Amino acid sequence: MEEIVLFFMSYVFVFIMYQLFIIKPAKKRYVEKNKSKDRDKKELVEIKYLVKRYKLDLEKISYKQLLQIVALVSSFDISLVVSTIMLIENFILSIIVGFILTILLILLSYHFVYVFYKKKGMIKNV
């Protein structure tokens, strides 16, 4: 029960921090980029990954919805890794498990985001 509470609390905390420090500035940059037609503005790494790897069509997708999905997925990944690491006593083992789990979760969770958008028809036809 303690682990579930830790997971939930870390999820809420990470989600709020993600909203404040990553999503809110990204929305602001997106609005400014559209006004100035400047394509050199910074974009989230997660979105760059989805566009490059899975050919997500940003013209069809609501950018704000995509940012929210990225926040939900990333918060879940971080919280799950933290909760798992807290269960391991050995420091070296927890670092190794945390690193491997982080990579696997990122790849798997963003693949699910791709499947979600593929079902909605938001992928470029290449």
PDB file of N, CA and C in Angstrom, residues 10-76:
ATOM      1  N   SER A  10       4.195  10.817  -6.179  1.00  0.00           N
ATOM      2  CA  SER A  10       5.260  11.233  -7.098  1.00  0.00           C
ATOM      3  C   SER A  10       4.689  11.576  -8.467  1.00  0.00           C
ATOM      4  N   TYR A  11       3.643  10.849  -8.897  1.00  0.00           N
ATOM      5  CA  TYR A  11       3.017  11.153 -10.177  1.00  0.00           C
ATOM      6  C   TYR A  11       2.401  12.553 -10.167  1.00  0.00           C
ATOM      7  N   VAL A  12       1.654  12.859  -9.144  1.00  0.00           N
ATOM      8  CA  VAL A  12       1.019  14.176  -9.041  1.00  0.00           C
ATOM      9  C   VAL A  12       2.075  15.277  -8.967  1.00  0.00           C
ATOM     10  N   PHE A  13       3.111  15.060  -8.159  1.00  0.00           N
ATOM     11  CA  PHE A  13       4.169  16.056  -8.021  1.00  0.00           C
ATOM     12  C   PHE A  13       4.896  16.287  -9.349  1.00  0.00           C
ATOM     13  N   VAL A  14       5.286  15.209 -10.002  1.00  0.00           N
ATOM     14  CA  VAL A  14       6.006  15.340 -11.274  1.00  0.00           C
ATOM     15  C   VAL A  14       5.114  15.965 -12.335  1.00  0.00           C
ATOM     16  N   PHE A  15       3.836  15.595 -12.360  1.00  0.00           N
ATOM     17  CA  PHE A  15       2.921  16.160 -13.346  1.00  0.00           C
ATOM     18  C   PHE A  15       2.773  17.668 -13.157  1.00  0.00           C
ATOM     19  N   ILE A  16       2.636  18.114 -11.913  1.00  0.00           N
ATOM     20  CA  ILE A  16       2.521  19.552 -11.644  1.00  0.00           C
ATOM     21  C   ILE A  16       3.802  20.279 -12.044  1.00  0.00           C
ATOM     22  N   MET A  17       4.950  19.729 -11.702  1.00  0.00           N
ATOM     23  CA  MET A  17       6.223  20.355 -12.069  1.00  0.00           C
ATOM     24  C   MET A  17       6.405  20.375 -13.588  1.00  0.00           C
ATOM     25  N   TYR A  18       6.005  19.299 -14.240  1.00  0.00           N
ATOM     26  CA  TYR A  18       6.090  19.228 -15.700  1.00  0.00           C
ATOM     27  C   TYR A  18       5.212  20.302 -16.338  1.00  0.00           C
ATOM     28  N   GLN A  19       4.012  20.483 -15.788  1.00  0.00           N
ATOM     29  CA  GLN A  19       3.110  21.508 -16.304  1.00  0.00           C
ATOM     30  C   GLN A  19       3.700  22.902 -16.147  1.00  0.00           C
ATOM     31  N   LEU A  20       4.247  23.169 -14.963  1.00  0.00           N
ATOM     32  CA  LEU A  20       4.760  24.507 -14.674  1.00  0.00           C
ATOM     33  C   LEU A  20       6.029  24.851 -15.441  1.00  0.00           C
ATOM     34  N   PHE A  21       6.953  23.913 -15.497  1.00  0.00           N
ATOM     35  CA  PHE A  21       8.280  24.239 -16.015  1.00  0.00           C
ATOM     36  C   PHE A  21       8.549  23.782 -17.443  1.00  0.00           C
ATOM     37  N   ILE A  22       7.710  22.912 -17.989  1.00  0.00           N
ATOM     38  CA  ILE A  22       7.970  22.431 -19.347  1.00  0.00           C
ATOM     39  C   ILE A  22       6.806  22.731 -20.284  1.00  0.00           C
ATOM     40  N   ILE A  23       5.600  22.372 -19.891  1.00  0.00           N
ATOM     41  CA  ILE A  23       4.450  22.518 -20.788  1.00  0.00           C
ATOM     42  C   ILE A  23       4.037  23.975 -20.959  1.00  0.00           C
ATOM     43  N   LYS A  24       3.951  24.697 -19.879  1.00  0.00           N
ATOM     44  CA  LYS A  24       3.546  26.106 -19.969  1.00  0.00           C
ATOM     45  C   LYS A  24       4.507  26.925 -20.838  1.00  0.00           C
ATOM     46  N   PRO A  25       5.835  26.827 -20.649  1.00  0.00           N
ATOM     47  CA  PRO A  25       6.745  27.547 -21.559  1.00  0.00           C
ATOM     48  C   PRO A  25       6.678  27.041 -22.996  1.00  0.00           C
ATOM     49  N   ALA A  26       6.426  25.739 -23.176  1.00  0.00           N
ATOM     50  CA  ALA A  26       6.331  25.195 -24.538  1.00  0.00           C
ATOM     51  C   ALA A  26       5.113  25.750 -25.257  1.00  0.00           C
ATOM     52  N   LYS A  27       3.999  25.904 -24.547  1.00  0.00           N
ATOM     53  CA  LYS A  27       2.808  26.514 -25.155  1.00  0.00           C
ATOM     54  C   LYS A  27       3.074  27.961 -25.544  1.00  0.00           C
ATOM     55  N   LYS A  28       3.779  28.665 -24.673  1.00  0.00           N
ATOM     56  CA  LYS A  28       4.101  30.066 -24.953  1.00  0.00           C
ATOM     57  C   LYS A  28       5.012  30.174 -26.183  1.00  0.00           C
ATOM     58  N   ARG A  29       6.019  29.305 -26.262  1.00  0.00           N
ATOM     59  CA  ARG A  29       6.917  29.308 -27.420  1.00  0.00           C
ATOM     60  C   ARG A  29       6.167  28.968 -28.692  1.00  0.00           C
ATOM     61  N   TYR A  30       5.206  28.057 -28.604  1.00  0.00           N
ATOM     62  CA  TYR A  30       4.437  27.657 -29.774  1.00  0.00           C
ATOM     63  C   TYR A  30       3.594  28.817 -30.293  1.00  0.00           C
ATOM     64  N   VAL A  31       2.971  29.559 -29.406  1.00  0.00           N
ATOM     65  CA  VAL A  31       2.179  30.725 -29.811  1.00  0.00           C
ATOM     66  C   VAL A  31       3.079  31.775 -30.443  1.00  0.00           C
ATOM     67  N   GLU A  32       4.242  32.020 -29.825  1.00  0.00           N
ATOM     68  CA  GLU A  32       5.183  33.007 -30.376  1.00  0.00           C
ATOM     69  C   GLU A  32       5.731  32.553 -31.721  1.00  0.00           C
ATOM     70  N   LYS A  33       5.979  31.246 -31.864  1.00  0.00           N
ATOM     71  CA  LYS A  33       6.507  30.722 -33.118  1.00  0.00           C
ATOM     72  C   LYS A  33       5.499  30.902 -34.241  1.00  0.00           C
ATOM     73  N   ASN A  34       4.219  30.707 -33.938  1.00  0.00           N
ATOM     74  CA  ASN A  34       3.187  30.875 -34.952  1.00  0.00           C
ATOM     75  C   ASN A  34       3.017  32.335 -35.345  1.00  0.00           C
ATOM     76  N   LYS A  35       3.211  33.245 -34.405  1.00  0.00           N
ATOM     77  CA  LYS A  35       3.080  34.671 -34.717  1.00  0.00           C
ATOM     78  C   LYS A  35       4.246  35.156 -35.563  1.00  0.00           C
ATOM     79  N   SER A  36       5.456  34.700 -35.250  1.00  0.00           N
ATOM     80  CA  SER A  36       6.636  35.219 -35.932  1.00  0.00           C
ATOM     81  C   SER A  36       7.075  34.363 -37.114  1.00  0.00           C
ATOM     82  N   LYS A  37       6.457  33.202 -37.291  1.00  0.00           N
ATOM     83  CA  LYS A  37       6.831  32.270 -38.363  1.00  0.00           C
ATOM     84  C   LYS A  37       8.296  31.855 -38.267  1.00  0.00           C
ATOM     85  N   ASP A  38       8.827  31.840 -37.055  1.00  0.00           N
ATOM     86  CA  ASP A  38      10.221  31.450 -36.822  1.00  0.00           C
ATOM     87  C   ASP A  38      10.261  29.965 -36.501  1.00  0.00           C
ATOM     88  N   ARG A  39      10.932  29.198 -37.290  1.00  0.00           N
ATOM     89  CA  ARG A  39      10.992  27.746 -37.104  1.00  0.00           C
ATOM     90  C   ARG A  39      12.182  27.311 -36.247  1.00  0.00           C
ATOM     91  N   ASP A  40      12.975  28.260 -35.759  1.00  0.00           N
ATOM     92  CA  ASP A  40      14.152  27.915 -34.973  1.00  0.00           C
ATOM     93  C   ASP A  40      13.875  27.852 -33.472  1.00  0.00           C
ATOM     94  N   LYS A  41      12.641  28.060 -33.062  1.00  0.00           N
ATOM     95  CA  LYS A  41      12.309  28.002 -31.639  1.00  0.00           C
ATOM     96  C   LYS A  41      12.469  26.570 -31.127  1.00  0.00           C
ATOM     97  N   LYS A  42      12.787  26.462 -29.846  1.00  0.00           N
ATOM     98  CA  LYS A  42      12.981  25.153 -29.243  1.00  0.00           C
ATOM     99  C   LYS A  42      11.661  24.395 -29.173  1.00  0.00           C
ATOM    100  N   GLU A  43      11.752  23.101 -29.445  1.00  0.00           N
ATOM    101  CA  GLU A  43      10.602  22.227 -29.328  1.00  0.00           C
ATOM    102  C   GLU A  43      10.975  21.098 -28.377  1.00  0.00           C
ATOM    103  N   LEU A  44      10.001  20.537 -27.698  1.00  0.00           N
ATOM    104  CA  LEU A  44      10.274  19.477 -26.745  1.00  0.00           C
ATOM    105  C   LEU A  44      10.925  18.276 -27.428  1.00  0.00           C
ATOM    106  N   VAL A  45      11.838  17.658 -26.742  1.00  0.00           N
ATOM    107  CA  VAL A  45      12.550  16.492 -27.274  1.00  0.00           C
ATOM    108  C   VAL A  45      11.561  15.362 -27.548  1.00  0.00           C
ATOM    109  N   GLU A  46      10.577  15.217 -26.685  1.00  0.00           N
ATOM    110  CA  GLU A  46       9.589  14.163 -26.864  1.00  0.00           C
ATOM    111  C   GLU A  46       8.826  14.340 -28.178  1.00  0.00           C
ATOM    112  N   ILE A  47       8.483  15.580 -28.488  1.00  0.00           N
ATOM    113  CA  ILE A  47       7.753  15.836 -29.724  1.00  0.00           C
ATOM    114  C   ILE A  47       8.655  15.642 -30.932  1.00  0.00           C
ATOM    115  N   LYS A  48       9.898  16.080 -30.829  1.00  0.00           N
ATOM    116  CA  LYS A  48      10.847  15.836 -31.917  1.00  0.00           C
ATOM    117  C   LYS A  48      11.000  14.343 -32.173  1.00  0.00           C
ATOM    118  N   TYR A  49      11.064  13.560 -31.096  1.00  0.00           N
ATOM    119  CA  TYR A  49      11.186  12.105 -31.224  1.00  0.00           C
ATOM    120  C   TYR A  49       9.967  11.522 -31.931  1.00  0.00           C
ATOM    121  N   LEU A  50       8.774  11.928 -31.514  1.00  0.00           N
ATOM    122  CA  LEU A  50       7.559  11.403 -32.128  1.00  0.00           C
ATOM    123  C   LEU A  50       7.452  11.774 -33.602  1.00  0.00           C
ATOM    124  N   VAL A  51       7.849  12.992 -33.935  1.00  0.00           N
ATOM    125  CA  VAL A  51       7.773  13.435 -35.330  1.00  0.00           C
ATOM    126  C   VAL A  51       8.800  12.704 -36.181  1.00  0.00           C
ATOM    127  N   LYS A  52      10.003  12.570 -35.682  1.00  0.00           N
ATOM    128  CA  LYS A  52      11.062  11.950 -36.471  1.00  0.00           C
ATOM    129  C   LYS A  52      10.898  10.437 -36.568  1.00  0.00           C
ATOM    130  N   ARG A  53      10.616   9.794 -35.460  1.00  0.00           N
ATOM    131  CA  ARG A  53      10.561   8.334 -35.423  1.00  0.00           C
ATOM    132  C   ARG A  53       9.265   7.797 -36.009  1.00  0.00           C
ATOM    133  N   TYR A  54       8.139   8.415 -35.644  1.00  0.00           N
ATOM    134  CA  TYR A  54       6.829   7.875 -36.010  1.00  0.00           C
ATOM    135  C   TYR A  54       6.083   8.713 -37.044  1.00  0.00           C
ATOM    136  N   LYS A  55       6.717   9.756 -37.556  1.00  0.00           N
ATOM    137  CA  LYS A  55       6.138  10.593 -38.618  1.00  0.00           C
ATOM    138  C   LYS A  55       4.796  11.196 -38.210  1.00  0.00           C
ATOM    139  N   LEU A  56       4.725  11.706 -36.991  1.00  0.00           N
ATOM    140  CA  LEU A  56       3.523  12.387 -36.526  1.00  0.00           C
ATOM    141  C   LEU A  56       3.309  13.657 -37.345  1.00  0.00           C
ATOM    142  N   ASP A  57       2.093  13.906 -37.758  1.00  0.00           N
ATOM    143  CA  ASP A  57       1.768  15.074 -38.557  1.00  0.00           C
ATOM    144  C   ASP A  57       1.280  16.192 -37.637  1.00  0.00           C
ATOM    145  N   LEU A  58       2.148  17.155 -37.371  1.00  0.00           N
ATOM    146  CA  LEU A  58       1.799  18.245 -36.463  1.00  0.00           C
ATOM    147  C   LEU A  58       0.754  19.183 -37.048  1.00  0.00           C
ATOM    148  N   GLU A  59       0.512  19.110 -38.350  1.00  0.00           N
ATOM    149  CA  GLU A  59      -0.524  19.934 -38.970  1.00  0.00           C
ATOM    150  C   GLU A  59      -1.918  19.429 -38.590  1.00  0.00           C
ATOM    151  N   LYS A  60      -2.056  18.118 -38.374  1.00  0.00           N
ATOM    152  CA  LYS A  60      -3.353  17.522 -38.054  1.00  0.00           C
ATOM    153  C   LYS A  60      -3.628  17.473 -36.553  1.00  0.00           C
ATOM    154  N   ILE A  61      -2.571  17.529 -35.758  1.00  0.00           N
ATOM    155  CA  ILE A  61      -2.690  17.315 -34.316  1.00  0.00           C
ATOM    156  C   ILE A  61      -2.844  18.641 -33.585  1.00  0.00           C
ATOM    157  N   SER A  62      -3.679  18.634 -32.575  1.00  0.00           N
ATOM    158  CA  SER A  62      -3.761  19.778 -31.677  1.00  0.00           C
ATOM    159  C   SER A  62      -2.487  19.774 -30.826  1.00  0.00           C
ATOM    160  N   TYR A  63      -1.687  20.816 -30.973  1.00  0.00           N
ATOM    161  CA  TYR A  63      -0.397  20.869 -30.287  1.00  0.00           C
ATOM    162  C   TYR A  63      -0.575  20.881 -28.772  1.00  0.00           C
ATOM    163  N   LYS A  64      -1.586  21.564 -28.290  1.00  0.00           N
ATOM    164  CA  LYS A  64      -1.826  21.617 -26.848  1.00  0.00           C
ATOM    165  C   LYS A  64      -2.225  20.251 -26.305  1.00  0.00           C
ATOM    166  N   GLN A  65      -3.010  19.505 -27.073  1.00  0.00           N
ATOM    167  CA  GLN A  65      -3.363  18.146 -26.658  1.00  0.00           C
ATOM    168  C   GLN A  65      -2.125  17.253 -26.643  1.00  0.00           C
ATOM    169  N   LEU A  66      -1.273  17.391 -27.631  1.00  0.00           N
ATOM    170  CA  LEU A  66      -0.043  16.613 -27.681  1.00  0.00           C
ATOM    171  C   LEU A  66       0.855  16.924 -26.485  1.00  0.00           C
ATOM    172  N   LEU A  67       0.933  18.189 -26.120  1.00  0.00           N
ATOM    173  CA  LEU A  67       1.718  18.566 -24.942  1.00  0.00           C
ATOM    174  C   LEU A  67       1.161  17.932 -23.675  1.00  0.00           C
ATOM    175  N   GLN A  68      -0.148  17.893 -23.552  1.00  0.00           N
ATOM    176  CA  GLN A  68      -0.766  17.272 -22.375  1.00  0.00           C
ATOM    177  C   GLN A  68      -0.505  15.767 -22.337  1.00  0.00           C
ATOM    178  N   ILE A  69      -0.575  15.126 -23.481  1.00  0.00           N
ATOM    179  CA  ILE A  69      -0.288  13.693 -23.541  1.00  0.00           C
ATOM    180  C   ILE A  69       1.172  13.431 -23.184  1.00  0.00           C
ATOM    181  N   VAL A  70       2.063  14.263 -23.674  1.00  0.00           N
ATOM    182  CA  VAL A  70       3.479  14.130 -23.329  1.00  0.00           C
ATOM    183  C   VAL A  70       3.677  14.309 -21.829  1.00  0.00           C
ATOM    184  N   ALA A  71       2.982  15.251 -21.233  1.00  0.00           N
ATOM    185  CA  ALA A  71       3.100  15.472 -19.787  1.00  0.00           C
ATOM    186  C   ALA A  71       2.590  14.267 -19.002  1.00  0.00           C
ATOM    187  N   LEU A  72       1.466  13.718 -19.418  1.00  0.00           N
ATOM    188  CA  LEU A  72       0.924  12.541 -18.736  1.00  0.00           C
ATOM    189  C   LEU A  72       1.860  11.342 -18.851  1.00  0.00           C
ATOM    190  N   VAL A  73       2.342  11.095 -20.043  1.00  0.00           N
ATOM    191  CA  VAL A  73       3.209   9.939 -20.281  1.00  0.00           C
ATOM    192  C   VAL A  73       4.548  10.093 -19.560  1.00  0.00           C
ATOM    193  N   SER A  74       5.148  11.241 -19.659  1.00  0.00           N
ATOM    194  CA  SER A  74       6.447  11.455 -19.015  1.00  0.00           C
ATOM    195  C   SER A  74       6.340  11.402 -17.499  1.00  0.00           C
ATOM    196  N   SER A  75       5.275  11.951 -16.965  1.00  0.00           N
ATOM    197  CA  SER A  75       5.065  11.890 -15.518  1.00  0.00           C
ATOM    198  C   SER A  75       4.882  10.459 -15.051  1.00  0.00           C
ATOM    199  N   PHE A  76       4.135   9.687 -15.818  1.00  0.00           N
ATOM    200  CA  PHE A  76       3.956   8.277 -15.479  1.00  0.00           C
ATOM    201  C   PHE A  76       5.288   7.540 -15.506  1.00  0.00           C
TER     202      PHE A  76
END
